[in-house]
């Protein structure tokens, strides 16, 4: 009897699954998701993040869109349904599960996510624009005698 | 299941790196490697730059290691045949910037690894920044020069003058003929890390707290909750962040 979350998949269905194309990102913000969530967890406002995205990543979205995106993407997702393939031997619960080393210590980025990160980091390396000129420093000449100004 | 394509670009030499590994040179202990590393990581994170952390300091106690401050740091034992291959593994997961804190005794391992792997890394667009810390102690200068001797021109150099005393006398670094020659040939960028009160630094280290945590009052440690400590932490951060901004081309892409 399969567990409630375990679905037995036939060979035909497995072929269908393998042939399915990857789901394209639902939002233009998807590739920037880790970056956006990081900014939000840093305590930045939606309007602030909106400005950063516009300035640094050339992505223009309404702050309300950003709010909805963050709300929906930061909810814990339901775990994926476990699929059991018909021809696979049942695994002993004591046997170690194969672990993909690339994800064992952290999420592996997609090439698009990585390209967005590289672009963002490069944008940080640009010289700051239009720095305010520093106010000239006032120096006191202690050797100069003080004078009383009479109107 | 199909294996994902490697994320390290293999497109030949590029003018602009696609990844950077900033590593704290091992060698002389107690020069402030981990203290600087924590501030560097805070700087990256304050800017929103994603950064992966590798803790290669096998000699540092659990309380002083990078992982003590940042639980997401990947602890790596470099005393193995594969040496620094974890650099490649982390880059292959997609991290464009890696900060690695090396411990004492890492020199020989790094030496061998650079000799055999550096060309491939460079061809893949990976740039290296070797960060050396000098203190008034001449041994720290010797350590930096020894690393420079084998790293040669394969890396960018960032030297941090860490004032562990007040006032701090860096005359060995400034006047030693070998150090002068190193500065002339390797053209390192030099920044300074101002003197920090031991009662703040030691207490923060003891509790695994970064300066950011102290500066933002995210601590219950009495000695670090006082307004004076908070202001000090804020000032230390402001100073080092200003210094780091002047060398950001060695730290970003």
mmCIF file with all atom_site columns, N, CA and C in Angstrom, chain B residues 50 80 104-105 116 135 149 166 209 213:
data_model
loop_
_atom_site.group_PDB
_atom_site.id
_atom_site.type_symbol
_atom_site.label_atom_id
_atom_site.label_alt_id
_atom_site.label_comp_id
_atom_site.label_asym_id
_atom_site.label_entity_id
_atom_site.label_seq_id
_atom_site.pdbx_PDB_ins_code
_atom_site.Cartn_x
_atom_site.Cartn_y
_atom_site.Cartn_z
_atom_site.occupancy
_atom_site.B_iso_or_equiv
_atom_site.pdbx_formal_charge
_atom_site.auth_seq_id
_atom_site.auth_comp_id
_atom_site.auth_asym_id
_atom_site.auth_atom_id
_atom_site.pdbx_PDB_model_num
ATOM 1  N N  . UNK B 1 50  ? 25.991 38.599 -3.130  1.00 0.00 ? 50  UNK B N  1
ATOM 2  C CA . UNK B 1 50  ? 25.975 37.228 -2.621  1.00 0.00 ? 50  UNK B CA 1
ATOM 3  C C  . UNK B 1 50  ? 27.396 36.697 -2.489  1.00 0.00 ? 50  UNK B C  1
ATOM 4  N N  . UNK B 1 80  ? 44.488 17.787 2.735   1.00 0.00 ? 80  UNK B N  1
ATOM 5  C CA . UNK B 1 80  ? 44.147 16.595 1.965   1.00 0.00 ? 80  UNK B CA 1
ATOM 6  C C  . UNK B 1 80  ? 44.746 16.744 0.581   1.00 0.00 ? 80  UNK B C  1
ATOM 7  N N  . UNK B 1 104 ? 46.698 28.875 9.783   1.00 0.00 ? 104 UNK B N  1
ATOM 8  C CA . UNK B 1 104 ? 48.143 28.674 9.801   1.00 0.00 ? 104 UNK B CA 1
ATOM 9  C C  . UNK B 1 104 ? 48.459 27.319 9.165   1.00 0.00 ? 104 UNK B C  1
ATOM 10 N N  . UNK B 1 105 ? 49.562 27.239 8.470   1.00 0.00 ? 105 UNK B N  1
ATOM 11 C CA . UNK B 1 105 ? 49.963 25.963 7.864   1.00 0.00 ? 105 UNK B CA 1
ATOM 12 C C  . UNK B 1 105 ? 49.324 25.717 6.513   1.00 0.00 ? 105 UNK B C  1
ATOM 13 N N  . UNK B 1 116 ? 49.345 23.884 -9.691  1.00 0.00 ? 116 UNK B N  1
ATOM 14 C CA . UNK B 1 116 ? 48.705 22.947 -10.615 1.00 0.00 ? 116 UNK B CA 1
ATOM 15 C C  . UNK B 1 116 ? 47.364 23.448 -11.149 1.00 0.00 ? 116 UNK B C  1
ATOM 16 N N  . UNK B 1 135 ? 50.847 43.444 11.047  1.00 0.00 ? 135 UNK B N  1
ATOM 17 C CA . UNK B 1 135 ? 50.713 44.087 12.350  1.00 0.00 ? 135 UNK B CA 1
ATOM 18 C C  . UNK B 1 135 ? 52.094 44.656 12.696  1.00 0.00 ? 135 UNK B C  1
ATOM 19 N N  . UNK B 1 149 ? 55.931 35.545 -2.284  1.00 0.00 ? 149 UNK B N  1
ATOM 20 C CA . UNK B 1 149 ? 57.029 34.900 -3.001  1.00 0.00 ? 149 UNK B CA 1
ATOM 21 C C  . UNK B 1 149 ? 56.541 33.751 -3.876  1.00 0.00 ? 149 UNK B C  1
ATOM 22 N N  . UNK B 1 166 ? 47.837 50.503 20.266  1.00 0.00 ? 166 UNK B N  1
ATOM 23 C CA . UNK B 1 166 ? 47.595 51.927 20.054  1.00 0.00 ? 166 UNK B CA 1
ATOM 24 C C  . UNK B 1 166 ? 48.633 52.747 20.836  1.00 0.00 ? 166 UNK B C  1
ATOM 25 N N  . UNK B 1 209 ? 29.694 37.020 17.876  1.00 0.00 ? 209 UNK B N  1
ATOM 26 C CA . UNK B 1 209 ? 28.913 38.159 17.391  1.00 0.00 ? 209 UNK B CA 1
ATOM 27 C C  . UNK B 1 209 ? 29.743 38.995 16.430  1.00 0.00 ? 209 UNK B C  1
ATOM 28 N N  . UNK B 1 213 ? 26.112 42.900 14.577  1.00 0.00 ? 213 UNK B N  1
ATOM 29 C CA . UNK B 1 213 ? 25.186 42.522 15.655  1.00 0.00 ? 213 UNK B CA 1
ATOM 30 C C  . UNK B 1 213 ? 25.320 43.478 16.827  1.00 0.00 ? 213 UNK B C  1
#
